[in-house]
């Protein structure tokens, strides 16, 4: 079955440090890929997406992600963490048909 | 504008009550979705409407009844819910069933 794996349910970084959140999918057919962020008691906000074209995708709030087909990965990075980045991050993929498959989520904590 | 609105923000209901959740988008999207999200978990797909027709029902109990009166509006009618139905209910929309889903802020439901 097609699935999405986020490595690490909880990641903690210091303010100003690099943020790296990992996402891998299981399929030989590349999907459309997304990262969403969810702040406490809020809905999901789209950070960035990859559908076709350039494999390095820039999103909002200084985040970016690179699609690596050979590694079936779509890791999310930000060069310098800010306290306001503390939230839950979900990687999601779709192969169409209206079904978005989510990873289990990674909670990002940012220490002052 | 990528806004999806949901009302109410919070809802408390007894197990014998009937209530409805409302979702609205004015982006011209033709696909709309209902998700259920428990704490610290990813959203779980419940229903998908495509061009105002129900296209996916993920074996949701009949105490949840979706309705799509027009292309901008999606309702979720609730009746005889159980305490385990307490969750955050998220609505989303996309251009069609293939593309990026945009989420609303959610309705926090508590069933007593």
Short mmCIF file of C-alpha atoms in Angstrom, two decimals:
data_model
loop_
_atom_site.label_atom_id
_atom_site.label_comp_id
_atom_site.label_asym_id
_atom_site.label_seq_id
_atom_site.Cartn_x
_atom_site.Cartn_y
_atom_site.Cartn_z
CA UNK A 1 0.00 0.00 0.00
CA UNK A 2 1.12 3.52 -0.69
CA UNK A 3 2.30 5.30 2.44
CA UNK A 4 4.13 8.30 3.80
CA UNK A 5 6.70 8.14 6.59
CA UNK A 6 7.87 11.07 8.64
CA UNK A 7 10.99 10.21 10.59
CA UNK A 8 10.75 11.53 14.12
CA UNK A 9 7.47 12.36 15.79
CA UNK A 10 9.19 15.15 17.70
CA UNK A 11 12.12 17.34 16.65
CA UNK A 12 13.67 19.96 18.90
CA UNK A 13 16.04 22.67 17.69
CA UNK A 14 17.53 25.84 19.11
CA UNK A 15 16.47 29.20 17.81
CA UNK A 16 18.67 30.07 14.83
CA UNK A 17 19.57 26.44 14.12
CA UNK A 18 18.82 24.48 10.97
CA UNK A 19 15.44 22.80 10.78
CA UNK A 20 15.29 19.45 8.96
CA UNK A 21 12.06 17.45 8.89
CA UNK A 22 12.15 14.19 6.96
CA UNK A 23 9.51 12.69 4.69
CA UNK A 24 9.65 9.56 2.55
CA UNK A 25 6.94 7.98 0.44
CA UNK A 26 6.59 4.42 -0.77
CA UNK A 27 5.95 4.13 -4.50
CA UNK A 28 7.91 3.91 -7.71
CA UNK A 29 5.48 6.40 -9.25
CA UNK A 30 6.22 9.97 -8.11
CA UNK A 31 3.22 11.61 -6.46
CA UNK A 32 2.36 15.21 -5.89
CA UNK A 33 3.95 16.19 -2.57
CA UNK A 34 2.97 18.73 0.06
CA UNK A 35 4.04 20.07 3.41
CA UNK A 36 1.41 21.51 5.72
CA UNK A 37 1.85 23.25 9.07
CA UNK A 38 -0.68 23.20 11.89
CA UNK A 39 -0.51 25.61 14.81
CA UNK A 40 -2.38 24.70 18.01
CA UNK A 41 -6.15 24.77 17.63
CA UNK A 42 -5.95 25.77 13.98
CA UNK A 43 -6.44 24.20 10.57
CA UNK A 44 -3.70 23.09 8.18
CA UNK A 45 -1.81 25.75 6.26
CA UNK A 46 -0.03 24.88 3.03
CA UNK A 47 3.72 25.53 3.33
CA UNK A 48 4.80 24.35 -0.11
CA UNK A 49 4.14 21.77 -2.79
CA UNK A 50 5.84 19.86 -5.59
CA UNK A 51 3.89 18.78 -8.64
CA UNK A 52 6.26 19.03 -11.61
CA UNK A 53 9.28 21.04 -12.68
CA UNK A 54 12.09 22.26 -10.43
CA UNK A 55 12.78 19.79 -7.66
CA UNK A 56 13.78 22.46 -5.12
CA UNK A 57 10.62 24.15 -3.98
CA UNK A 58 10.44 27.32 -1.91
CA UNK A 59 7.51 27.93 0.39
CA UNK A 60 6.26 30.43 2.90
CA UNK A 61 8.04 31.50 6.09
CA UNK A 62 11.50 30.68 4.68
CA UNK A 63 10.90 26.94 4.29
CA UNK A 64 11.98 24.91 1.31
CA UNK A 65 11.93 21.25 0.29
CA UNK A 66 13.70 19.16 -2.29
CA UNK A 67 12.10 16.31 -4.18
CA UNK A 68 14.55 13.46 -4.67
CA UNK A 69 13.01 10.78 -6.85
CA UNK A 70 15.88 8.33 -6.38
CA UNK A 71 15.46 8.51 -2.62
CA UNK A 72 11.63 8.85 -2.69
CA UNK A 73 12.07 11.76 -0.29
CA UNK A 74 10.74 15.27 0.19
CA UNK A 75 12.53 16.67 3.24
CA UNK A 76 11.62 20.09 4.61
CA UNK A 77 14.32 22.54 5.66
CA UNK A 78 14.73 26.03 7.02
CA UNK A 79 18.18 27.53 7.55
CA UNK A 80 17.40 29.35 10.78
CA UNK A 81 14.60 28.38 13.17
CA UNK A 82 12.40 30.99 14.79
CA UNK A 83 10.30 30.58 17.90
CA UNK A 84 7.19 31.09 15.77
CA UNK A 85 8.04 27.94 13.78
CA UNK A 86 6.99 25.72 16.70
CA UNK A 87 4.06 23.70 15.36
CA UNK A 88 3.01 20.32 13.95
CA UNK A 89 4.22 19.62 10.43
CA UNK A 90 2.55 17.12 8.10
CA UNK A 91 3.96 15.72 4.89
CA UNK A 92 1.25 14.60 2.46
CA UNK A 93 1.15 13.01 -0.97
CA UNK A 94 -1.46 12.28 -3.58
CA UNK A 95 -1.54 10.14 -6.67
CA UNK A 96 -4.86 11.73 -7.62
CA UNK A 97 -8.43 10.62 -7.11
CA UNK A 98 -9.04 13.10 -4.32
CA UNK A 99 -7.13 11.12 -1.69
CA UNK A 100 -4.40 12.90 0.24
CA UNK A 101 -2.22 10.53 2.25
CA UNK A 102 -0.68 12.08 5.34
CA UNK A 103 2.38 11.17 7.33
CA UNK A 104 1.98 10.84 11.10
CA UNK A 105 3.25 14.36 11.69
CA UNK A 106 6.33 15.86 13.32
CA UNK A 107 6.05 18.23 16.24
CA UNK A 108 8.73 20.90 16.02
CA UNK A 109 9.87 22.58 19.23
CA UNK A 110 12.16 25.61 19.16
CA UNK A 111 14.26 26.37 22.23
CA UNK A 112 15.34 29.93 23.00
CA UNK B 1 -7.44 34.24 -2.05
CA UNK B 2 -7.19 30.71 -0.66
CA UNK B 3 -9.68 30.97 2.16
CA UNK B 4 -11.98 28.24 3.34
CA UNK B 5 -14.30 29.26 6.16
CA UNK B 6 -15.96 26.97 8.70
CA UNK B 7 -18.69 27.58 11.24
CA UNK B 8 -19.05 27.21 14.11
CA UNK B 9 -15.54 27.32 15.57
CA UNK B 10 -16.61 25.28 18.59
CA UNK B 11 -19.59 23.02 19.18
CA UNK B 12 -20.73 21.09 22.24
CA UNK B 13 -23.58 18.63 21.77
CA UNK B 14 -25.30 15.84 23.59
CA UNK B 15 -25.65 12.37 22.16
CA UNK B 16 -29.30 12.96 21.24
CA UNK B 17 -28.78 16.33 19.54
CA UNK B 18 -28.85 17.16 15.85
CA UNK B 19 -26.40 19.78 14.66
CA UNK B 20 -24.69 20.82 11.43
CA UNK B 21 -21.24 22.01 10.48
CA UNK B 22 -20.85 24.42 7.61
CA UNK B 23 -18.00 25.00 5.18
CA UNK B 24 -17.74 27.63 2.46
CA UNK B 25 -15.24 28.55 -0.24
CA UNK B 26 -15.36 31.16 -2.99
CA UNK B 27 -12.31 30.10 -4.97
CA UNK B 28 -14.32 28.34 -7.68
CA UNK B 29 -13.04 24.97 -6.50
CA UNK B 30 -15.05 21.96 -7.63
CA UNK B 31 -13.91 19.43 -5.05
CA UNK B 32 -14.63 19.68 -1.32
CA UNK B 33 -13.64 17.40 1.54
CA UNK B 34 -14.48 16.59 5.16
CA UNK B 35 -11.75 15.31 7.47
CA UNK B 36 -11.76 14.25 11.12
CA UNK B 37 -8.66 14.89 13.21
CA UNK B 38 -7.95 13.53 16.67
CA UNK B 39 -5.32 15.11 18.89
CA UNK B 40 -1.72 14.48 17.81
CA UNK B 41 -2.88 12.55 14.72
CA UNK B 42 -3.06 13.38 11.01
CA UNK B 43 -6.43 14.22 9.45
CA UNK B 44 -8.52 11.24 8.35
CA UNK B 45 -10.56 11.60 5.18
CA UNK B 46 -14.31 11.17 5.64
CA UNK B 47 -16.02 12.38 2.45
CA UNK B 48 -15.16 13.87 -0.93
CA UNK B 49 -17.54 15.81 -3.16
CA UNK B 50 -16.55 16.37 -6.75
CA UNK B 51 -18.71 18.66 -8.89
CA UNK B 52 -21.36 18.56 -6.15
CA UNK B 53 -21.60 14.78 -6.21
CA UNK B 54 -20.40 12.48 -3.45
CA UNK B 55 -17.41 10.64 -4.89
CA UNK B 56 -15.76 9.14 -1.82
CA UNK B 57 -17.26 7.93 1.47
CA UNK B 58 -14.61 6.36 3.64
CA UNK B 59 -17.03 3.99 5.39
CA UNK B 60 -18.17 6.74 7.73
CA UNK B 61 -21.02 5.84 10.15
CA UNK B 62 -24.45 7.06 9.06
CA UNK B 63 -24.69 9.39 12.05
CA UNK B 64 -22.54 11.69 9.85
CA UNK B 65 -24.44 12.90 6.79
CA UNK B 66 -22.74 15.18 4.25
CA UNK B 67 -24.54 17.55 1.93
CA UNK B 68 -23.30 19.77 -0.89
CA UNK B 69 -26.09 22.26 -1.74
CA UNK B 70 -23.94 24.07 -4.31
CA UNK B 71 -20.36 24.29 -5.51
CA UNK B 72 -19.37 26.76 -2.76
CA UNK B 73 -21.00 25.16 0.24
CA UNK B 74 -20.52 21.90 2.12
CA UNK B 75 -22.43 20.80 5.20
CA UNK B 76 -21.95 17.95 7.63
CA UNK B 77 -25.10 16.96 9.50
CA UNK B 78 -24.57 15.29 12.85
CA UNK B 79 -27.08 13.10 14.68
CA UNK B 80 -26.82 10.74 17.65
CA UNK B 81 -23.07 11.11 17.94
CA UNK B 82 -20.91 9.25 20.42
CA UNK B 83 -18.29 10.74 22.77
CA UNK B 84 -15.55 9.18 20.62
CA UNK B 85 -16.69 11.42 17.76
CA UNK B 86 -15.24 14.39 19.63
CA UNK B 87 -12.52 15.78 17.38
CA UNK B 88 -11.50 18.64 15.13
CA UNK B 89 -13.48 18.53 11.88
CA UNK B 90 -11.69 20.06 8.95
CA UNK B 91 -13.06 21.08 5.60
CA UNK B 92 -10.86 21.45 2.53
CA UNK B 93 -11.31 22.34 -1.12
CA UNK B 94 -9.31 21.93 -4.31
CA UNK B 95 -9.60 23.02 -7.93
CA UNK B 96 -10.54 19.49 -8.79
CA UNK B 97 -9.76 16.13 -7.30
CA UNK B 98 -6.15 16.17 -8.42
CA UNK B 99 -4.71 19.36 -7.10
CA UNK B 100 -3.71 21.15 -3.93
CA UNK B 101 -6.15 21.02 -1.03
CA UNK B 102 -6.72 24.17 1.03
CA UNK B 103 -8.00 23.70 4.55
CA UNK B 104 -10.35 25.68 6.74
CA UNK B 105 -9.69 26.47 10.42
CA UNK B 106 -11.83 23.58 11.60
CA UNK B 107 -14.70 23.07 14.02
CA UNK B 108 -13.78 21.71 17.44
CA UNK B 109 -16.57 19.29 18.39
CA UNK B 110 -17.19 17.93 21.87
CA UNK B 111 -19.85 15.24 22.34
CA UNK B 112 -21.05 14.77 25.90
#
